Every structure is written in C-alpha cells, then in structure tokens.
Tab-separated table of C-alpha atoms in Angstrom:
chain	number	residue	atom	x	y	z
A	178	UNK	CA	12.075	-4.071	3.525
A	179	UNK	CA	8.707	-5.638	2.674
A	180	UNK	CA	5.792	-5.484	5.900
A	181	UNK	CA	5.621	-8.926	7.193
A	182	UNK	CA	2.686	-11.176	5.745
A	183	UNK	CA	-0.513	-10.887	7.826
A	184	UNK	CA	-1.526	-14.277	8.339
A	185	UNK	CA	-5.844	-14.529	8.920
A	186	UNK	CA	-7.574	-17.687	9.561
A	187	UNK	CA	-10.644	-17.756	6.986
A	188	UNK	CA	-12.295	-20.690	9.589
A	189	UNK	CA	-13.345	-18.919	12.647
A	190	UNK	CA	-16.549	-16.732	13.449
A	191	UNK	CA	-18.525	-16.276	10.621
A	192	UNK	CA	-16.350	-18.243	8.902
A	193	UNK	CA	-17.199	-17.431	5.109
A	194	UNK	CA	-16.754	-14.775	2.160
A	195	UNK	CA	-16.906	-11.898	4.940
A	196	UNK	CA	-13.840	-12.388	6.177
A	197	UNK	CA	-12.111	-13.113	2.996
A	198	UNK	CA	-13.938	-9.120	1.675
A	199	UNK	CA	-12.911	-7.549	5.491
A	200	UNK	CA	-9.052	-8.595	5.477
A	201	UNK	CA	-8.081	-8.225	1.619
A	202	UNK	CA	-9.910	-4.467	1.919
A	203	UNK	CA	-7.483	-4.110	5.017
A	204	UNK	CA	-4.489	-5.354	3.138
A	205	UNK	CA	-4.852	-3.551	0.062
A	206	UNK	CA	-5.555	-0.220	2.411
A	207	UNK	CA	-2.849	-0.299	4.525
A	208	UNK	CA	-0.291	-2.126	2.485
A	209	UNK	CA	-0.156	-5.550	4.191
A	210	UNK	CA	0.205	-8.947	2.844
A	211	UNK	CA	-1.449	-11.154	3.389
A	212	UNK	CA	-2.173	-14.805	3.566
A	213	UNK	CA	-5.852	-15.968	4.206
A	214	UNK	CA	-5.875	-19.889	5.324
A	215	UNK	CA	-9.101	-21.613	5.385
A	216	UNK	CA	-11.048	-19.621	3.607
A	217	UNK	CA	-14.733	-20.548	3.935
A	218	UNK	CA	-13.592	-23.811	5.221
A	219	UNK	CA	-17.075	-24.493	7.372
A	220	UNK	CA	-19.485	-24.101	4.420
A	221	UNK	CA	-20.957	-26.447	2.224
A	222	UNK	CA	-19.247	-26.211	-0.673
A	223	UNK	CA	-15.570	-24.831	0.984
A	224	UNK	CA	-12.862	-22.714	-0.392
A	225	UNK	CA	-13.615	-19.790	-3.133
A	226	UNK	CA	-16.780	-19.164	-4.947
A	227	UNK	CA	-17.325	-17.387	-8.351
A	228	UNK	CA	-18.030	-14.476	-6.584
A	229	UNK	CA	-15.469	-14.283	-3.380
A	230	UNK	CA	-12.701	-14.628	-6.469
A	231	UNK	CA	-14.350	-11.781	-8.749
A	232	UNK	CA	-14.194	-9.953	-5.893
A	233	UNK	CA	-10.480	-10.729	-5.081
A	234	UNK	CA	-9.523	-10.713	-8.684
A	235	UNK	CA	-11.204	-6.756	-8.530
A	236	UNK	CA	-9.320	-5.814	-5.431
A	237	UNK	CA	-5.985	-7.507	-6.919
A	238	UNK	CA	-6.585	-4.532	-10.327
A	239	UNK	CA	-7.307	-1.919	-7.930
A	240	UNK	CA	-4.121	-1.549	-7.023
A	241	UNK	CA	-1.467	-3.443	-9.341
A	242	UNK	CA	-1.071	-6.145	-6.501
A	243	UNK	CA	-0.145	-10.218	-6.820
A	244	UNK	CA	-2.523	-12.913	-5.848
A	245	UNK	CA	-1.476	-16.563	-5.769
A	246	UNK	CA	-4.101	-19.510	-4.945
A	247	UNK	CA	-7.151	-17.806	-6.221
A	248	UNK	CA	-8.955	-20.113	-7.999
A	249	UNK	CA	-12.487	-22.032	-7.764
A	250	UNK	CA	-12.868	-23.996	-4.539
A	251	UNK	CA	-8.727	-22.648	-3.413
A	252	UNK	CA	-8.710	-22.526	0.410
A	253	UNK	CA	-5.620	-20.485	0.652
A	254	UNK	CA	-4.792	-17.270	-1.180
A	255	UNK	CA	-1.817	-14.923	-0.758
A	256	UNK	CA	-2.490	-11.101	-1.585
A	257	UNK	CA	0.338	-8.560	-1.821
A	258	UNK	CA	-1.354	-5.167	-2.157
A	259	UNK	CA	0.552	-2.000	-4.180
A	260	UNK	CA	-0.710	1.534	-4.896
A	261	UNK	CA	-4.453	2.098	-4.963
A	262	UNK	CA	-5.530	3.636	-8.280
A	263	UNK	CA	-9.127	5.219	-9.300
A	264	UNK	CA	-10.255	4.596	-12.981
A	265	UNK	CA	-12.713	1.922	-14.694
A	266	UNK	CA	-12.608	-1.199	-12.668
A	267	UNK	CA	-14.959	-3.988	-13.576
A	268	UNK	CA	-16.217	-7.253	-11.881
A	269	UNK	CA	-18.335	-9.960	-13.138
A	270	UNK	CA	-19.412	-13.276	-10.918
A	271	UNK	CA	-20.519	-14.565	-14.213
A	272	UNK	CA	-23.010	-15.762	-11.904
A	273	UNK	CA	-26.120	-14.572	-9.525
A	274	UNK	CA	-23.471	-13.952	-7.261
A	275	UNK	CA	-23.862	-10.717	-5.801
A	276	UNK	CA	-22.905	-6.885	-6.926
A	277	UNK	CA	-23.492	-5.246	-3.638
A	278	UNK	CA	-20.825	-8.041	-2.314
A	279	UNK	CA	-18.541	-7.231	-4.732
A	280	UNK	CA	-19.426	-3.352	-4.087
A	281	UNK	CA	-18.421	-3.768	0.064
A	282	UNK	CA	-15.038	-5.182	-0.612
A	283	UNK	CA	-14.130	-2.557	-2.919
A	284	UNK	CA	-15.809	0.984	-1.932
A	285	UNK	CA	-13.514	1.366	0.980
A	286	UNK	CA	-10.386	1.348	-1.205
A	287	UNK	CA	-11.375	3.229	-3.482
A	288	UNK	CA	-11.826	5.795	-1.513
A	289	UNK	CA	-8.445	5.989	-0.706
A	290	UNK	CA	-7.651	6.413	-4.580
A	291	UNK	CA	-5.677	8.831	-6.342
A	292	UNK	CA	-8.315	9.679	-8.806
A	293	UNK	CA	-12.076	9.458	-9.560
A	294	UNK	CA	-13.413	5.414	-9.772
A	295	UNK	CA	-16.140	3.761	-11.920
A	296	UNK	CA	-16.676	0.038	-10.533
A	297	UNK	CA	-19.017	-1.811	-13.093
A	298	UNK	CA	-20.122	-5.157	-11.228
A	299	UNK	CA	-21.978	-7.821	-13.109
A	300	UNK	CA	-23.785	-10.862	-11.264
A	301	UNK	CA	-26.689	-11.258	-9.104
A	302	UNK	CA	-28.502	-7.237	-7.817
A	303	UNK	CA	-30.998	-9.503	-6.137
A	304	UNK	CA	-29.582	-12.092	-4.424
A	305	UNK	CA	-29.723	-14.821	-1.700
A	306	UNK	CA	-27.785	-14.248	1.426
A	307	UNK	CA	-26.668	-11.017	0.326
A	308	UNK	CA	-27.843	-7.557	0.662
A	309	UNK	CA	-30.678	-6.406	-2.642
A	310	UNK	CA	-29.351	-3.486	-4.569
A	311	UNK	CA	-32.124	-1.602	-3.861
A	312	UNK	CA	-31.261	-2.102	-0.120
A	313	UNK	CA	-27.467	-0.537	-1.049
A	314	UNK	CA	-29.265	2.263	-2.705
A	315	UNK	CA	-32.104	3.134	-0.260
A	316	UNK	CA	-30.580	2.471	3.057
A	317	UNK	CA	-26.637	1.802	2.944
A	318	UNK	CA	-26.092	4.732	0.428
A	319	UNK	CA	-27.429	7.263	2.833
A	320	UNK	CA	-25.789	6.046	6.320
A	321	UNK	CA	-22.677	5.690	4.698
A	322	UNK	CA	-22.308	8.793	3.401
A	323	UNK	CA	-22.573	10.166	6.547
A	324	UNK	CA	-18.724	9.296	6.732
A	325	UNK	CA	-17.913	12.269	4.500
A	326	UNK	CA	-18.468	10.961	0.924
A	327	UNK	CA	-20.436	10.322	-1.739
A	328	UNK	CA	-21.069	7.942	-4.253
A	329	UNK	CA	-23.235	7.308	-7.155
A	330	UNK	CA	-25.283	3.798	-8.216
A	331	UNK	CA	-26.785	3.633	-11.318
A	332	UNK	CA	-28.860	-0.299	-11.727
A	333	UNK	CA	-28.219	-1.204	-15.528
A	334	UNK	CA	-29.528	-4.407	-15.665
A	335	UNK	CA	-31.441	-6.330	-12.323
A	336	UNK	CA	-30.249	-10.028	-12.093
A	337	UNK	CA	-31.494	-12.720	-10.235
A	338	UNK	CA	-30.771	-16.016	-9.228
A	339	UNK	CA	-30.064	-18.884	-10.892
A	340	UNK	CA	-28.362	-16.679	-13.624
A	341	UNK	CA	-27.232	-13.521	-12.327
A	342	UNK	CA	-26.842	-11.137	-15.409
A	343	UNK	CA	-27.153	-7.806	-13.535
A	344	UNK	CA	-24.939	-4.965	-13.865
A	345	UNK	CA	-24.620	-1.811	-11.508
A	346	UNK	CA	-21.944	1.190	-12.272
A	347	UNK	CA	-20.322	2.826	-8.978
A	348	UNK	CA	-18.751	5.877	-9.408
A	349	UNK	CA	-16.820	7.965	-6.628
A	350	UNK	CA	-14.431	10.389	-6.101
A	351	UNK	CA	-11.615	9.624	-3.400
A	352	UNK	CA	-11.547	11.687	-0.129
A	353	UNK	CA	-8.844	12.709	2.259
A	354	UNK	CA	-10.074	10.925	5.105
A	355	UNK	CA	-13.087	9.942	6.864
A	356	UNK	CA	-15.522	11.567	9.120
A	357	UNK	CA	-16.247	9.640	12.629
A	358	UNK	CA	-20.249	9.077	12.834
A	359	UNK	CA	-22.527	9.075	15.235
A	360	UNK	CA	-26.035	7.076	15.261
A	361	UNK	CA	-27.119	6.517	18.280
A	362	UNK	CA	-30.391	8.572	18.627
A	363	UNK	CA	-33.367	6.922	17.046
A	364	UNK	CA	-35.939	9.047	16.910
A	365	UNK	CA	-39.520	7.564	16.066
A	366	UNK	CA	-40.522	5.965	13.321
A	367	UNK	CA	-42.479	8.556	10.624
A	368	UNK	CA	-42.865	6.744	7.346
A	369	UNK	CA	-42.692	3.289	5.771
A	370	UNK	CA	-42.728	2.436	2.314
A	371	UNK	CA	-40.826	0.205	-0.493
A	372	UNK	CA	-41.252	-1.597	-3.562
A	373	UNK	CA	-42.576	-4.860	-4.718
A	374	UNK	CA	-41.092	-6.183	-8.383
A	375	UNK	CA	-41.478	-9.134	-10.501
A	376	UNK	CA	-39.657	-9.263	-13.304
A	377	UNK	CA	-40.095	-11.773	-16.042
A	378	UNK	CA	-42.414	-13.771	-16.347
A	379	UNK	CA	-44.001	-13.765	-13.510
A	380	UNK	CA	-47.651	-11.669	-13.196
A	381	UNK	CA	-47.609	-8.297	-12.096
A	382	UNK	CA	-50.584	-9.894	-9.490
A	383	UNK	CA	-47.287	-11.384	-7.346
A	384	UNK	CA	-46.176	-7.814	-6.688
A	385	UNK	CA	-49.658	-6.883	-5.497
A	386	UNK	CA	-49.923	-9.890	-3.496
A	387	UNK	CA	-46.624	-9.437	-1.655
A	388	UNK	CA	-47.340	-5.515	-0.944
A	389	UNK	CA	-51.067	-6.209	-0.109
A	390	UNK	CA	-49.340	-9.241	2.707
A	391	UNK	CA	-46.771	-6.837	3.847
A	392	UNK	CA	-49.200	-3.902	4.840
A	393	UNK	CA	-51.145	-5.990	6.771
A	394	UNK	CA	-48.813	-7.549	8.636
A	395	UNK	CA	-47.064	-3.826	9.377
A	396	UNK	CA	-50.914	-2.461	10.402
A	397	UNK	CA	-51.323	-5.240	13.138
A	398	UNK	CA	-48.156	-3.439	14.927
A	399	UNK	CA	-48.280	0.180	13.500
A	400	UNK	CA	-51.749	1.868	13.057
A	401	UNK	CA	-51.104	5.257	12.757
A	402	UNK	CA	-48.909	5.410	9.774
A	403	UNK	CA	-50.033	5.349	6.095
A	404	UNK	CA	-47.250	2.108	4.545
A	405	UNK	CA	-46.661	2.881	0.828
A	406	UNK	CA	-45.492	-0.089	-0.911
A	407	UNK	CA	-45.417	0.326	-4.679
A	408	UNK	CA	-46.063	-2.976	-6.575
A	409	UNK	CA	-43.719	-2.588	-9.904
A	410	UNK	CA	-42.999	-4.629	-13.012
A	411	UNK	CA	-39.403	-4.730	-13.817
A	412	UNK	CA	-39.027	-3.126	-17.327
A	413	UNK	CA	-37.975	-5.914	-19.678
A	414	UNK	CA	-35.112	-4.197	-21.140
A	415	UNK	CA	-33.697	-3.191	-17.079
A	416	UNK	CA	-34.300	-6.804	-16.150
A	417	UNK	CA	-32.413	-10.315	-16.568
A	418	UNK	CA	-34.189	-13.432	-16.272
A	419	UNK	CA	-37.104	-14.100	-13.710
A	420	UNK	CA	-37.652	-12.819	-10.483
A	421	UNK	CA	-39.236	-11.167	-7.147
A	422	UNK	CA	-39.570	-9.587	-4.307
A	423	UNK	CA	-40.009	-6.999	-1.846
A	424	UNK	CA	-37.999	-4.848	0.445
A	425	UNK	CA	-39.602	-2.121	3.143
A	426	UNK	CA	-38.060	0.379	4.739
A	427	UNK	CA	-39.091	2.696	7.910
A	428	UNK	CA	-37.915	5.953	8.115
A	429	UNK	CA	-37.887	8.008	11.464
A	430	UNK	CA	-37.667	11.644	13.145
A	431	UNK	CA	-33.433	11.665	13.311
A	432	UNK	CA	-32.634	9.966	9.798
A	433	UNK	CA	-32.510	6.370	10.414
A	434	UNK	CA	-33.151	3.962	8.412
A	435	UNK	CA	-34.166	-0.225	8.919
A	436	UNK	CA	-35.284	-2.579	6.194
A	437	UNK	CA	-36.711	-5.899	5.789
A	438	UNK	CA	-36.842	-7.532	2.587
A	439	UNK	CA	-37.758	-10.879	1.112
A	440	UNK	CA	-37.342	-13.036	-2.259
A	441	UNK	CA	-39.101	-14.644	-3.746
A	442	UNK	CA	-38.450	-18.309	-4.667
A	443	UNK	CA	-40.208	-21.618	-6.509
A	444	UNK	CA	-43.322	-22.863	-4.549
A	445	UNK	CA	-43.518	-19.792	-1.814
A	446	UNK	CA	-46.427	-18.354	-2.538
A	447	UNK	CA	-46.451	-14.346	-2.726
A	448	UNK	CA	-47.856	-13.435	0.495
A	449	UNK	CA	-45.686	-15.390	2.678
A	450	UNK	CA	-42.602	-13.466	0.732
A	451	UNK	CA	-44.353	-10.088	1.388
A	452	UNK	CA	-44.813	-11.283	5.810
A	453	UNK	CA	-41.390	-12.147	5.879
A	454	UNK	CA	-40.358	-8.849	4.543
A	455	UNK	CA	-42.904	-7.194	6.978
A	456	UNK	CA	-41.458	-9.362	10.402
A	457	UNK	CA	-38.198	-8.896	9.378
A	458	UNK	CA	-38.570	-5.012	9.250
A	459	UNK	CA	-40.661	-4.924	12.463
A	460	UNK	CA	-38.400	-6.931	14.250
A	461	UNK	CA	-35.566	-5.017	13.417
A	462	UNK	CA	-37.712	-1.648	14.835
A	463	UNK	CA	-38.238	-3.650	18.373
A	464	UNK	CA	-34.578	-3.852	19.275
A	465	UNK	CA	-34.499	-0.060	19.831
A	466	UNK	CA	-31.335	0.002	18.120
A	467	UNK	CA	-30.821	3.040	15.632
A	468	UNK	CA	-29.540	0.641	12.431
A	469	UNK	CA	-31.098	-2.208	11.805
A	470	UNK	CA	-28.862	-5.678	11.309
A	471	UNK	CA	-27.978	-5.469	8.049
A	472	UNK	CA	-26.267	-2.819	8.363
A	473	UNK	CA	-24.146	-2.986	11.701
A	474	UNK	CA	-21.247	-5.147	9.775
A	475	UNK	CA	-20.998	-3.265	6.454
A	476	UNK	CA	-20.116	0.353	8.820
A	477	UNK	CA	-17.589	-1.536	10.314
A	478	UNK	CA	-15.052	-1.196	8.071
A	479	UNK	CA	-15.376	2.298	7.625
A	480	UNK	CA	-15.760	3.234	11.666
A	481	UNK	CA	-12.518	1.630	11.691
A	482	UNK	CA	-10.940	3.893	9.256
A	483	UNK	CA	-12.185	7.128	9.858
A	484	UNK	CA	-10.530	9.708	11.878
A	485	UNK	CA	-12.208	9.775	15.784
A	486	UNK	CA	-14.575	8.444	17.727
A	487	UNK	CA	-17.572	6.857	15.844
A	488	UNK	CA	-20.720	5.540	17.518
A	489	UNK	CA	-23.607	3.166	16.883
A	490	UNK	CA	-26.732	1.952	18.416
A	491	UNK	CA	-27.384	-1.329	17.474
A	492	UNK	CA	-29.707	-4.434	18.262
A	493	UNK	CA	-28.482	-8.002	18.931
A	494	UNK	CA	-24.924	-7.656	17.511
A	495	UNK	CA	-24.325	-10.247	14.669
A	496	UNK	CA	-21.930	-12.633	14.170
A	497	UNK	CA	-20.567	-10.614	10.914
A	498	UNK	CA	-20.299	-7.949	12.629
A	499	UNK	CA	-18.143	-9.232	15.573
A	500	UNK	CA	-16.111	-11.124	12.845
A	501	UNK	CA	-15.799	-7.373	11.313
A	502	UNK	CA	-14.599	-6.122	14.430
A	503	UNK	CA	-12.461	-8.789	14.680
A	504	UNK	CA	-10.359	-8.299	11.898
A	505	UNK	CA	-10.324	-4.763	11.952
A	506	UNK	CA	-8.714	-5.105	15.287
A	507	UNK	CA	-6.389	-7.201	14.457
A	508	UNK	CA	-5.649	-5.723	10.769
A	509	UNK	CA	-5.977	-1.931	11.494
A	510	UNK	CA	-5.560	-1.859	14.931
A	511	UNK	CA	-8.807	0.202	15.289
A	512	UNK	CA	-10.061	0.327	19.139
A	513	UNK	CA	-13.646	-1.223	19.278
A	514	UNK	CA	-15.968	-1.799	22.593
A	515	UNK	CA	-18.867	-3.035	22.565
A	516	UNK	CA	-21.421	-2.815	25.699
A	517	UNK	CA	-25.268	-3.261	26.635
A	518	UNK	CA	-27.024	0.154	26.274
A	519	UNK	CA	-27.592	2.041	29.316
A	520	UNK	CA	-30.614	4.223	28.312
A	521	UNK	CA	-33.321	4.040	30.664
A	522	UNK	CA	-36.138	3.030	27.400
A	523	UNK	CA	-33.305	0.018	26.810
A	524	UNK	CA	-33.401	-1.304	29.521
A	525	UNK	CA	-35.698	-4.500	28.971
A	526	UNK	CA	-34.500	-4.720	24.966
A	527	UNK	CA	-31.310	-6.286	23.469
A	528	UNK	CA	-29.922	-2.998	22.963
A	529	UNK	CA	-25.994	-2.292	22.594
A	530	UNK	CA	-23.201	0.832	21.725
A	531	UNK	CA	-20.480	-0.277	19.223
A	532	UNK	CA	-17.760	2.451	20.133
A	533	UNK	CA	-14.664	2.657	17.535
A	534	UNK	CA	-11.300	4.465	18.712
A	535	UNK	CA	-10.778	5.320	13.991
A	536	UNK	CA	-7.350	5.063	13.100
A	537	UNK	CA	-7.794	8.331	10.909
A	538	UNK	CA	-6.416	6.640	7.412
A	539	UNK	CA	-5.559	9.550	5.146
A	540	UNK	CA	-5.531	9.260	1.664
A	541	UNK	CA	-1.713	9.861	0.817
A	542	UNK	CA	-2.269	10.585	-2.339
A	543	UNK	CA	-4.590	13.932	-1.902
C-alpha cells in the first residue's frame, strides 16, 4: 500500500525555492509523496524558475521517481520518490541560476545512495541570492563534513549572471548514516583571508580595489590580525562571461568558520562591493554565534537526519532556517528546539542553541 501523499504549502515562511529543495530532499529520502501547493507563490515572478525545476528534474533521476506539474512558472508539482541510486547525475539551469542550489537539494540524497555519485551542475557558481561556489568550497565543505562524510568539488567553468555557463562536478561516496555535530564553542578569531576575482573583461584593478576596501574596513574593527585577501583574475579558459567579486572568511581557535561576500554588479563601484563583503563578515563575528548565517539553514537538513543529538550556536536565526526546521519537523519528524543562549559572554548579544533530537536515517542499502 502506497505512503499517503505529504501535502506542503510552498506559501508560508520563506515562502520560495527553499522549501520546494527542503521537502522534495525529504520525500525522495524517506519515500514520501508528495504534493507541494503554492510553490513560490509570494515572489515576483511566482511558481517554478529555471533553476527550482533543474533542480526537481535532478532529484526526480536520482531515484527513478514521477513528477507531474513541473514546468516554468507551475505552482503545483506532485513528486513520487523510488530507490535512490549513485552514478552520473547532471543538472543544468541553462541559466545563471545557481550550482550550489542545485548542489543543497541533492547532496543529502545522495548520500543515502547505493553507490558512488558524480553530480555535474551547470548554471550560475556566482550568483545572486544564492550562496558563491567558493563559499560551498571554503566554508560549507568543511562544517559539513563534520557529519561523517566527504565530498569532492572540482569548479570547471565559473559563471555569472546574466548568463550562467558554469559547471562544477560533485563526487561522493554514500555513507551508512550520519554523525550528530556539535558547534557550539567559538573560539577566537585567528586568521582572515579570501579572494577577490574579476573575470572577463573587467580590469584586474577591480579586484585590487575591492580587497584594498575590504581590509580597511576589517582593520577599523580588528587590529591585530594580518587580513590576506588575494586579488585574482579568473583564467579565461575557467571563466564564462563577465564578472566579480569578493568573499572573506575568518577562521578561529576551535574550527569555525564565517564569511561575508559581495558581487559585483553594473554602476557599484569596486570598493563599495569589497565594504559590503567586509560588514557582512564582521557582522556575522558580533553575534557570538559559532556559524555564521549562511550557514545555519543549509545544516539543517542534515542535523535532522543524522543519528543523535546535534548542536549549534547560532546568531539571529533566519527565516530559512526556521522554514528548514519547519519542514523537517513536519517531513522527518526530527525533534528541533530552539532557545536564547545562556552563556554568561551572550548575554547582551542575539545569541541562540538550535538543538536537533536526528532521526538516525540509515542508508538501507549499505
């Protein structure tokens, strides 16, 4: 007898492709249908974009399954999810839409494979409202792994926006389950340093200006530490179209990592890119929190399926990540609480626990 269809509304919280990437990795995980109504039903332009149908039309391969309603601008889809399998799986936005989107909705079930994966994702590696590849590969990649696995990201092409044309290759191996984690100790802040590109066109000057901005912004708030930003011209054969930007990243005593990062776009001049980079990343050290908010959502998923107790130290918690927690509640029926901090050095920040009861998914096919 077949589960009963899970029925998500795609309108509420954060009320766009998140929930659409959180519920049909759920479904195709735990073998539920599903029907998502609404889907992105807020937003300017409503219903599916290039790259929320990619990334449904990716999940769909994964694992033999039957999607109905997925089309350009469809407000309604119906998944129903069948055996995960590893192998070549590819995705392409045909846009800037992008990879590291596609990359979050379909890491967590392939980890849960019966063999090795190799997920080549075409669209947009530095994108708008999205997280930059090289934030996947210099902050995500490390926390994440902290779950048990590991995974390998190799940048092929960079893409930006308007026209995308970027291609990254994921490869990992599937694991029997997860490991809980735990990232709640801070530590203090020993390095900072990051990368400035252009690509294109555009003069290798730009990158200079942006790092030059960005250091001295960091210096007014942190003296004592030497900030290495490299400036870098995108080779032209590793690099689609015209772009750039900028993202920073702190490093401290226990491992953690925070970013800030910028892009650049027509008529912002370079060192107002390279600040925003720089107040983003210093904000995101004053919340005493031990991930920055970028992050908090995208370990949802994966606190929800690992086996234990997992905890993290955040700042402000986002509205993706409560919509996260949301649907991993009601999809997995993981046991999430979130409260204020109650460390004595957070007491006058924003400071929070996210606590998740895993519900210890084990790879049935290991």
């Amino acid at each position: 007898m077949a589960a009963p269809r899970v029925e998500v509304d795609g309108g509420i919280m954060e009320g766009g492709g998140q929930i659409l990437r959180v519920s049909t990795a759920l479904s195709c995980l735990l073998g539920l249908p599903l029907r998502v109504q609404k889907i992105r039903a807020g937003r300017s332009t409503p219903g599916l974009r290039p790259q929320h149908l990619s990334g449904l039309e990716m999940i769909r391969d994964l694992c033999d399954g039957q999607l109905e309603g997925a089309e350009i601008g469809s407000t309604e889809i119906m998944f129903t999810p069948e055996k995960i399998k590893g192998g070549i799986h590819t995705a392409d936005t045909k846009t800037a839409g992008s990879v590291c989107l596609l990359m979050q909705v379909s890491m967590p079930c392939v980890l849960f494979a019966a063999s090795p994966s190799e997920l080549r994702l075409k669209g947009g590696t530095n994108a708008e409202m999205a997280p930059q590849i090289d934030y996947t590969a210099m902050v995500f990649k490390p926390i994440v792994e902290k779950f048990g696995f590991t995974f390998n990201c190799d940048i092929k092409m960079r893409g930006y926006y308007p026209k995308g044309g970027g291609e990254v290759i994921v490869r990992m191996s599937p694991v029997k389950q997860l490991n809980p984690i735990n990232l709640t100790d801070r530590g203090s802040v020993t390095k900072i340093y990051g990368r400035a590109f252009v690509a294109g066109v555009l003069p290798f000057k730009v990158a200079k200006d942006m790092a030059a901005a960005a250091v001295r912004c960091i210096r007014k708030e942190i003296r004592d530490l030497y900030v290495n930003i490299q400036p870098v011209q995108e080779p032209k054969d590793q690099a689609f179209g015209n772009g750039n930007g900028i993202i920073i990243i702190a490093e401290t005593s226990t491992g953690c990592l925070f970013a800030g990062s910028s892009l650049g776009k027509r008529g912002v001049n370079a060192d107002r890119v390279g600040i925003e980079a720089a107040e983003m990343l210093l904000s995101n050290l004053r919340h005493g929190g031990a991930v920055d908010e970028y992050l908090q959502d995208q370990l949802i998923i994966f606190m929800a399926l690992a086996t234990g107790i997992s905890k993290i130290k955040t700042g402000p918690v986002t509205l993706h990540t409560q919509t996260a927690i949301h649907f991993a509640e009601q999809l997995a029926k993981a046991k999430f609480t979130v409260k204020k901090s109650e460390d004595e050095e957070d007491a006058s920040k924003d400071t929070y626990i996210i606590e998740c009861q895993g519900i210890g998914m084990t790879n049935p096919n290991l």
